[in-house]
PDB file of C-alpha atoms in Angstrom:
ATOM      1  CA  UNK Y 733       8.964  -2.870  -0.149  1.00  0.00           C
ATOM      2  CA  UNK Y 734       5.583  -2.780  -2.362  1.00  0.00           C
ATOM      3  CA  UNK Y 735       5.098  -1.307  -5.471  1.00  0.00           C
ATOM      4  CA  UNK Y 736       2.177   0.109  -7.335  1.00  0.00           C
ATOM      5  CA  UNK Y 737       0.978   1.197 -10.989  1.00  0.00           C
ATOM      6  CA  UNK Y 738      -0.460   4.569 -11.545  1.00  0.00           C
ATOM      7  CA  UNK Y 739      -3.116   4.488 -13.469  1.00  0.00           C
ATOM      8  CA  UNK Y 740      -2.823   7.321 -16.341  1.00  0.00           C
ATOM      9  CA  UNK Y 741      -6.571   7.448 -16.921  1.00  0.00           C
ATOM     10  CA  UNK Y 742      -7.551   8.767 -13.547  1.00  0.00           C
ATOM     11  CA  UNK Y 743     -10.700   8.432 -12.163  1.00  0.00           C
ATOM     12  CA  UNK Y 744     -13.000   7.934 -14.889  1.00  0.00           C
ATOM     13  CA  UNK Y 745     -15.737   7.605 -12.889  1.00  0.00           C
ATOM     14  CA  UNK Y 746     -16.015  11.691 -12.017  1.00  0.00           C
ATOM     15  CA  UNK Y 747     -17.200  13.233 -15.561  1.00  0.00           C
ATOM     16  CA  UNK Y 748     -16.332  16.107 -13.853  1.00  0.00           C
ATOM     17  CA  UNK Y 749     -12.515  15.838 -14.371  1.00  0.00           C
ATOM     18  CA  UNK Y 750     -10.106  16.937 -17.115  1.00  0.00           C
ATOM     19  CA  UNK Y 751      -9.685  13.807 -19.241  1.00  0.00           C
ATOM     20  CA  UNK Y 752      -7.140  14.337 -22.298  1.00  0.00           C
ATOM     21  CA  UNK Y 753      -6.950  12.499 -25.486  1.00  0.00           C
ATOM     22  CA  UNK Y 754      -4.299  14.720 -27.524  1.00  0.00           C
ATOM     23  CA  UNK Y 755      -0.983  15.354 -27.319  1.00  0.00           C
ATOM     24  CA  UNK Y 756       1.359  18.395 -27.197  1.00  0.00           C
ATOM     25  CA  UNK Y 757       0.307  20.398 -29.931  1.00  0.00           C
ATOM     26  CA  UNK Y 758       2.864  20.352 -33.047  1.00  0.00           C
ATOM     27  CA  UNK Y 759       5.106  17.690 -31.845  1.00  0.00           C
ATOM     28  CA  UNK Y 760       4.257  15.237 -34.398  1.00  0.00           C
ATOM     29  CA  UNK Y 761       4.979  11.193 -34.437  1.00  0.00           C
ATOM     30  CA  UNK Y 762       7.956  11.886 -31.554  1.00  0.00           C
ATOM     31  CA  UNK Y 763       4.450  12.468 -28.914  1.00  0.00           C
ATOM     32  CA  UNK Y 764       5.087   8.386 -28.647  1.00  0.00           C
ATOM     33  CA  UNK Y 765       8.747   9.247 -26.870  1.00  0.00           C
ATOM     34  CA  UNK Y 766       6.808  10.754 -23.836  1.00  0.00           C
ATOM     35  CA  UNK Y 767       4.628   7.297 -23.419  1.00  0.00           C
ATOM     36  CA  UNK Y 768       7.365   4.757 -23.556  1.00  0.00           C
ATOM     37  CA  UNK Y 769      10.319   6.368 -21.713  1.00  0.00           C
ATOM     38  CA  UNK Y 770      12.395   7.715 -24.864  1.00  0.00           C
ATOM     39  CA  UNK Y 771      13.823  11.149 -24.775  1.00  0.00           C
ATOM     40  CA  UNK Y 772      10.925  13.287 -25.619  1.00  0.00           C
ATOM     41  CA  UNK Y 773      12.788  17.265 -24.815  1.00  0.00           C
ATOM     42  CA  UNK Y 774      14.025  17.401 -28.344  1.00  0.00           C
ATOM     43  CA  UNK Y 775      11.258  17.284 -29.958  1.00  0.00           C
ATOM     44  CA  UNK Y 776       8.699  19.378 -27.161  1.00  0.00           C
ATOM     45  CA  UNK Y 777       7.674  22.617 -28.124  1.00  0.00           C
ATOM     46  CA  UNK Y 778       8.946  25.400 -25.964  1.00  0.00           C
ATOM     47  CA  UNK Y 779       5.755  26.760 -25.787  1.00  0.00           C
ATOM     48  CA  UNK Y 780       3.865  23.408 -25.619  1.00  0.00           C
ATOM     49  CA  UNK Y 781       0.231  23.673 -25.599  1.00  0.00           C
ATOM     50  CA  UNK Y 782      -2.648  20.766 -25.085  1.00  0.00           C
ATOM     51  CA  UNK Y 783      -6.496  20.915 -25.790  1.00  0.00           C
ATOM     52  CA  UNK Y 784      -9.295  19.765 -23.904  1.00  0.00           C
ATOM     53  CA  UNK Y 785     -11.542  17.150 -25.852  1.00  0.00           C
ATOM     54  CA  UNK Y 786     -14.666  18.499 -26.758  1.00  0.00           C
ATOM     55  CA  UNK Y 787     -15.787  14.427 -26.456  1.00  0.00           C
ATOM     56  CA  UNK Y 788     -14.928  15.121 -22.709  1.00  0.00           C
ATOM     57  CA  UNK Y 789     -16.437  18.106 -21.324  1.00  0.00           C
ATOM     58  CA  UNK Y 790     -14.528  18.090 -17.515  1.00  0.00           C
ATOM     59  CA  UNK Y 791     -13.021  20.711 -16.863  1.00  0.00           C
ATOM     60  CA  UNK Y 792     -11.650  19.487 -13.294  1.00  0.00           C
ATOM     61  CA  UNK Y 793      -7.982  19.200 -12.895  1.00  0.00           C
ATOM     62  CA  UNK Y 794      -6.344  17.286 -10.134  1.00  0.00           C
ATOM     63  CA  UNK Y 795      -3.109  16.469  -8.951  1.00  0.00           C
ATOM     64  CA  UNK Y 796      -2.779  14.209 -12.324  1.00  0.00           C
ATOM     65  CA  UNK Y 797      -4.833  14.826 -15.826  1.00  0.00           C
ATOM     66  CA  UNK Y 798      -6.435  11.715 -16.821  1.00  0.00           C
ATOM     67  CA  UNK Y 799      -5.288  10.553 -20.493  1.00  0.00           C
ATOM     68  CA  UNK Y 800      -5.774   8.057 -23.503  1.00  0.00           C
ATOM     69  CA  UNK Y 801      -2.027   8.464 -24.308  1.00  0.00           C
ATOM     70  CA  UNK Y 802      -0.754   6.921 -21.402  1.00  0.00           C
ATOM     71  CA  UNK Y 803       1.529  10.328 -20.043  1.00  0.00           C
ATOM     72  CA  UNK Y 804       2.125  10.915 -16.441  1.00  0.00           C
ATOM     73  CA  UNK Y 805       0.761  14.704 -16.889  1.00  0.00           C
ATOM     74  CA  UNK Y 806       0.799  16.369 -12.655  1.00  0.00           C
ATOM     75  CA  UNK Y 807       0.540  19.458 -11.286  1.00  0.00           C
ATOM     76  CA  UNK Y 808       3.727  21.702 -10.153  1.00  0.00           C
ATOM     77  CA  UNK Y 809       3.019  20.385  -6.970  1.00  0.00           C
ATOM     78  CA  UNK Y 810       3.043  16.767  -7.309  1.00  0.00           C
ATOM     79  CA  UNK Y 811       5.803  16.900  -9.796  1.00  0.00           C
ATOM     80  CA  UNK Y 812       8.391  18.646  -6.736  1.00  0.00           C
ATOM     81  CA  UNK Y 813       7.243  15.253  -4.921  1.00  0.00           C
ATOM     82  CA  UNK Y 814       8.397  13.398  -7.893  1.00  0.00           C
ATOM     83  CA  UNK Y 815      11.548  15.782  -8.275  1.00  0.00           C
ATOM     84  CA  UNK Y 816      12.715  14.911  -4.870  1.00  0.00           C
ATOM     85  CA  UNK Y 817      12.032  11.511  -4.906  1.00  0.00           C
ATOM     86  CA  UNK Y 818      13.675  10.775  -8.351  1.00  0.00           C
ATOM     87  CA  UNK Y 819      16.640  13.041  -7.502  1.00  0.00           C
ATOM     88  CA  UNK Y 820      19.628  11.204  -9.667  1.00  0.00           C
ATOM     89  CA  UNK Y 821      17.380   9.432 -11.822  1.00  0.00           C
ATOM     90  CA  UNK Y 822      17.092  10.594 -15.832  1.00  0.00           C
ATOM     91  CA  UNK Y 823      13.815  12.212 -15.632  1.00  0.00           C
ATOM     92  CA  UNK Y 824      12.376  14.574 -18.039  1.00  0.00           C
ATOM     93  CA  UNK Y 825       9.851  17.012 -16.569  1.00  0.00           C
ATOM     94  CA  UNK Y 826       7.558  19.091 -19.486  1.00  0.00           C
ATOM     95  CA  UNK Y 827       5.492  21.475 -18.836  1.00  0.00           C
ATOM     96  CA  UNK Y 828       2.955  22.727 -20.948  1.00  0.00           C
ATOM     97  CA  UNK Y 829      -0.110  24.975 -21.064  1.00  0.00           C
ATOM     98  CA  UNK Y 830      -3.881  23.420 -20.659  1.00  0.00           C
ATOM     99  CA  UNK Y 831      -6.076  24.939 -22.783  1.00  0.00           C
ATOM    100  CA  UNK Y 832     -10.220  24.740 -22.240  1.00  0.00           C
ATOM    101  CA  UNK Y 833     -12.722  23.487 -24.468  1.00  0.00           C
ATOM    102  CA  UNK Y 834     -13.384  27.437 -25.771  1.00  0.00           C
ATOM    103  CA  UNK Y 835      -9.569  27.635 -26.785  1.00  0.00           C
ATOM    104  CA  UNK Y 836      -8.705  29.911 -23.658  1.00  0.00           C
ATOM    105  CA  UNK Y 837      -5.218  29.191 -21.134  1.00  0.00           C
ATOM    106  CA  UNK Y 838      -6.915  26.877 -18.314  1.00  0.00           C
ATOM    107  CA  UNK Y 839      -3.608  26.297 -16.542  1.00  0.00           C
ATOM    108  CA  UNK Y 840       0.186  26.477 -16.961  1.00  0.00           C
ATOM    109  CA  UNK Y 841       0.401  24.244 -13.867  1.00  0.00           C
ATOM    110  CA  UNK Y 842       0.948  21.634 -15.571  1.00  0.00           C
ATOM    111  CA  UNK Y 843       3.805  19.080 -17.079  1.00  0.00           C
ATOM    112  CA  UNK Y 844       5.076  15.682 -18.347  1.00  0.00           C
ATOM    113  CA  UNK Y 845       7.285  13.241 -16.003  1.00  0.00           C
ATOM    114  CA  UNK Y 846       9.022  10.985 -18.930  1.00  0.00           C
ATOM    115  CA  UNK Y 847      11.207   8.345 -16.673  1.00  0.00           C
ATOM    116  CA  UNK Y 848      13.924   7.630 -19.257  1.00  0.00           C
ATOM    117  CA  UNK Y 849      14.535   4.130 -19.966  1.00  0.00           C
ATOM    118  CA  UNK Y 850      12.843   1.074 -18.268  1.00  0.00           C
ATOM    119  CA  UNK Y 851      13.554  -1.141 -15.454  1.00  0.00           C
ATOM    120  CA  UNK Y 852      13.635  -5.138 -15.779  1.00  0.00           C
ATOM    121  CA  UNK Y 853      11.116  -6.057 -12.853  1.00  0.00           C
ATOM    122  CA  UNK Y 854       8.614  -8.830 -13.971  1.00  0.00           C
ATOM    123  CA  UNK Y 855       8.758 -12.392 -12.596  1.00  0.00           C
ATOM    124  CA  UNK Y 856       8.575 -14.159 -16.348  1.00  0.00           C
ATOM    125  CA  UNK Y 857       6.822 -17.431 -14.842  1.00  0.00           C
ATOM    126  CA  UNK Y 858       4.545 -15.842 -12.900  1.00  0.00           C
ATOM    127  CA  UNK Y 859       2.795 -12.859 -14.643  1.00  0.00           C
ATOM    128  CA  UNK Y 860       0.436 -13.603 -17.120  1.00  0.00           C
ATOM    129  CA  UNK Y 861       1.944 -13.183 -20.317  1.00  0.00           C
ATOM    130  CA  UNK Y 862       1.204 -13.763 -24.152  1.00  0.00           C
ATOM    131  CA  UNK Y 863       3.810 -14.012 -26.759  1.00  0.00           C
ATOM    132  CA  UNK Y 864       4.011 -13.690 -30.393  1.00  0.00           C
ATOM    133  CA  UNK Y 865       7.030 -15.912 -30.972  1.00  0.00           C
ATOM    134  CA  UNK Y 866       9.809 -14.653 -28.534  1.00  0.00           C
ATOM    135  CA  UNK Y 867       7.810 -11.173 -27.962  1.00  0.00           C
ATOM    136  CA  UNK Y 868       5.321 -10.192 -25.273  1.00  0.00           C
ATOM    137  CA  UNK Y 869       2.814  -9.069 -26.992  1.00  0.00           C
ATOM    138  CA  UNK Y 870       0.288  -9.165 -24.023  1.00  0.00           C
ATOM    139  CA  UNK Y 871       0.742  -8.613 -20.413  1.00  0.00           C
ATOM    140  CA  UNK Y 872      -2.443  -9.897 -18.648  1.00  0.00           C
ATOM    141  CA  UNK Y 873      -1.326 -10.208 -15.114  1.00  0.00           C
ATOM    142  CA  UNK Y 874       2.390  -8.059 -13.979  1.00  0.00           C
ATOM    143  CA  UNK Y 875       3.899 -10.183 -11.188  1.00  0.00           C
ATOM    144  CA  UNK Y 876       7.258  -8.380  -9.979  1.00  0.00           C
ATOM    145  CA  UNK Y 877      11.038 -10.235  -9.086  1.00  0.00           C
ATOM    146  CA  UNK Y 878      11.259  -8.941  -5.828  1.00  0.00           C
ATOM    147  CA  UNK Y 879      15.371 -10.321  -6.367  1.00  0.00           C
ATOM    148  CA  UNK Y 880      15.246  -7.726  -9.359  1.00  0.00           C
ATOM    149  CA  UNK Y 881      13.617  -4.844  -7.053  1.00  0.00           C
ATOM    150  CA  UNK Y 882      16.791  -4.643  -4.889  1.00  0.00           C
ATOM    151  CA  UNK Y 883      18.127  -1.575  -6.534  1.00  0.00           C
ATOM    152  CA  UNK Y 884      14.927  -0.173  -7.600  1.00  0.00           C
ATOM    153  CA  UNK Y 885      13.894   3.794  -8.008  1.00  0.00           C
ATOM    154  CA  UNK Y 886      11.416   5.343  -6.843  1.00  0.00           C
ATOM    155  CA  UNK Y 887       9.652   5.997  -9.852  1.00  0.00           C
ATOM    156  CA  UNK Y 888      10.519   3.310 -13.257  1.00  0.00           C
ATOM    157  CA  UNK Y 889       8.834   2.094 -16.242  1.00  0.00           C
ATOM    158  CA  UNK Y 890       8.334  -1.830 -16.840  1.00  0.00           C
ATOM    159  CA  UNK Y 891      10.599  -3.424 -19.131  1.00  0.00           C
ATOM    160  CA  UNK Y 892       8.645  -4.868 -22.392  1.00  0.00           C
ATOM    161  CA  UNK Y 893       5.616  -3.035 -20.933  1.00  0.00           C
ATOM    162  CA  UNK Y 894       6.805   1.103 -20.905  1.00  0.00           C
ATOM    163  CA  UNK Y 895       3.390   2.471 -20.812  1.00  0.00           C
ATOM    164  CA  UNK Y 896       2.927   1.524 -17.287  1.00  0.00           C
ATOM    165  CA  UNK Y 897       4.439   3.704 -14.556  1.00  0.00           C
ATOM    166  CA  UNK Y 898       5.443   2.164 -10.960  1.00  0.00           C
ATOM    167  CA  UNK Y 899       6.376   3.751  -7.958  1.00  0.00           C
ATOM    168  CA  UNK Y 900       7.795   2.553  -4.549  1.00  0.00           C
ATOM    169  CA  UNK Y 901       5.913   2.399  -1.599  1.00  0.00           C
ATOM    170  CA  UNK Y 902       8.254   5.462  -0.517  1.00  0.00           C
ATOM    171  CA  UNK Y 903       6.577   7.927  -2.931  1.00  0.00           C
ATOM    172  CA  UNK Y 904       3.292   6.458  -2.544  1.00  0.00           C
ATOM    173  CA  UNK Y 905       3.514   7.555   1.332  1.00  0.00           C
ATOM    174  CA  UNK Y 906       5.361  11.320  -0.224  1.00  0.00           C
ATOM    175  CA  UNK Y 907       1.672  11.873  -2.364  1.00  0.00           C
ATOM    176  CA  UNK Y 908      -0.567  10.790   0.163  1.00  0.00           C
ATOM    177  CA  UNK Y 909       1.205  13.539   2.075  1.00  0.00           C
ATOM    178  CA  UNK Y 910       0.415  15.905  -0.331  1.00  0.00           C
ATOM    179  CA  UNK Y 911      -3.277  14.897  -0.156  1.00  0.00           C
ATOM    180  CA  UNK Y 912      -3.438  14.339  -4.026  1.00  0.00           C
ATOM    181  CA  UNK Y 913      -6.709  14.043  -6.180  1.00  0.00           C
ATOM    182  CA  UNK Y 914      -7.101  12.305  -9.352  1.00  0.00           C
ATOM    183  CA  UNK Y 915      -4.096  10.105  -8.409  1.00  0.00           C
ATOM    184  CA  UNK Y 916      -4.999   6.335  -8.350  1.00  0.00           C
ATOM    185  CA  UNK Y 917      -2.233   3.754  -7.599  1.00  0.00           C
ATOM    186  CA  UNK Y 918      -2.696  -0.470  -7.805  1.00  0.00           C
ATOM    187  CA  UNK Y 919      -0.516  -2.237  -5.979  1.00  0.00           C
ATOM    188  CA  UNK Y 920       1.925  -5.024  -8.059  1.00  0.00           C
ATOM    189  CA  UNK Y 921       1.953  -8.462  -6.565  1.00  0.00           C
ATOM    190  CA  UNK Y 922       5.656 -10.244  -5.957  1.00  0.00           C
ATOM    191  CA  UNK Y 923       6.323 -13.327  -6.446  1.00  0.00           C
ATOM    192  CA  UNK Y 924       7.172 -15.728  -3.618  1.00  0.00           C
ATOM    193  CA  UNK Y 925      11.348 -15.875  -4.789  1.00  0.00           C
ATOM    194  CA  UNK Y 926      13.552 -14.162  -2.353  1.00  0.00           C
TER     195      UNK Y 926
END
């Protein structure tokens, strides 16, 4: 089976489009937990609230909000895809209301998908990878252990590297069917171990 990296940023290419570079509105330091897979729903306002950038004047939203923080932020829509594909899985799902660039509600359509945890997936010899003594500091190139995808979800975060989301080819195929905008996915290479 493939996998592929969503890319949090969206298509930066369409000024049009919502682009994000705060996070939820009086949670503080713990914003980080919704980034890097830690358990972010203690700490989330119940009446969670993000601002559009004045630096970024789209007003566009898609299926997914393009961000600097690196959160998986989809519509209701997209996130019932998600739902059913990650049924079983510790998922947090956060929604929030979008405010415009004047300070008025632009949506409450909105939320975060925080996969808890991360999965160990990378082939060590062959990704491109820079160390700091025994830590990866730098992941150039992600090549995945297809012998460590056997028991895979759906939807995971990479081990050493949690900012980067990866689904299966399975909910790849779900979104397309949804006919999704703003959602751009780059397939993983696997390594040639079986």
């Amino acid at each position: 089976m493939n996998y592929f990296m969503i890319e949090t940023l969206g298509d930066t290419n369409d000024s049009s489009l919502c682009l994000l570079e705060s996070e939820p509105e009086g949670m503080g330091l713990e914003s980080y937990y919704l980034s890097v897979g830690k358990k972010a729903a203690p700490f989330f306002p119940a009446d969670a609230r993000l601002h559009m950038s004045e630096a970024y004047p789209g007003i566009q939203t898609g299926s997914l909000i393009g961000n600097f923080k690196r959160f998986l932020i989809v519509d209701a829509k997209t996130r019932e895809i998600f739902e059913r594909r990650c049924a079983g899985m510790e998922v947090e799902y956060l929604p929030f209301t979008l405010y415009n660039h004047k300070g008025r509600i632009h949506s409450r359509d909105y939320g975060f998908i925080n996969p808890i945890g991360a999965f160990d997936c990378l082939d060590f010899q062959e990704s491109q990878l820079e160390y700091l003594g025994q830590d990866i500091v730098r992941i150039e190139e992600r090549v995945l252990d297809p012998r460590k995808l056997k028991h895979a979800p759906d939807l995971f975060r990479i081990d050493r590297d949690t900012q980067r989301y990866v689904v299966s080819e399975r909910l790849v195929d779900a979104l397309e069917a949804s006919d999704p905008t703003n959602i751009l996915v780059t397939e993983l290479a696997q390594s040639g171990h079986l």
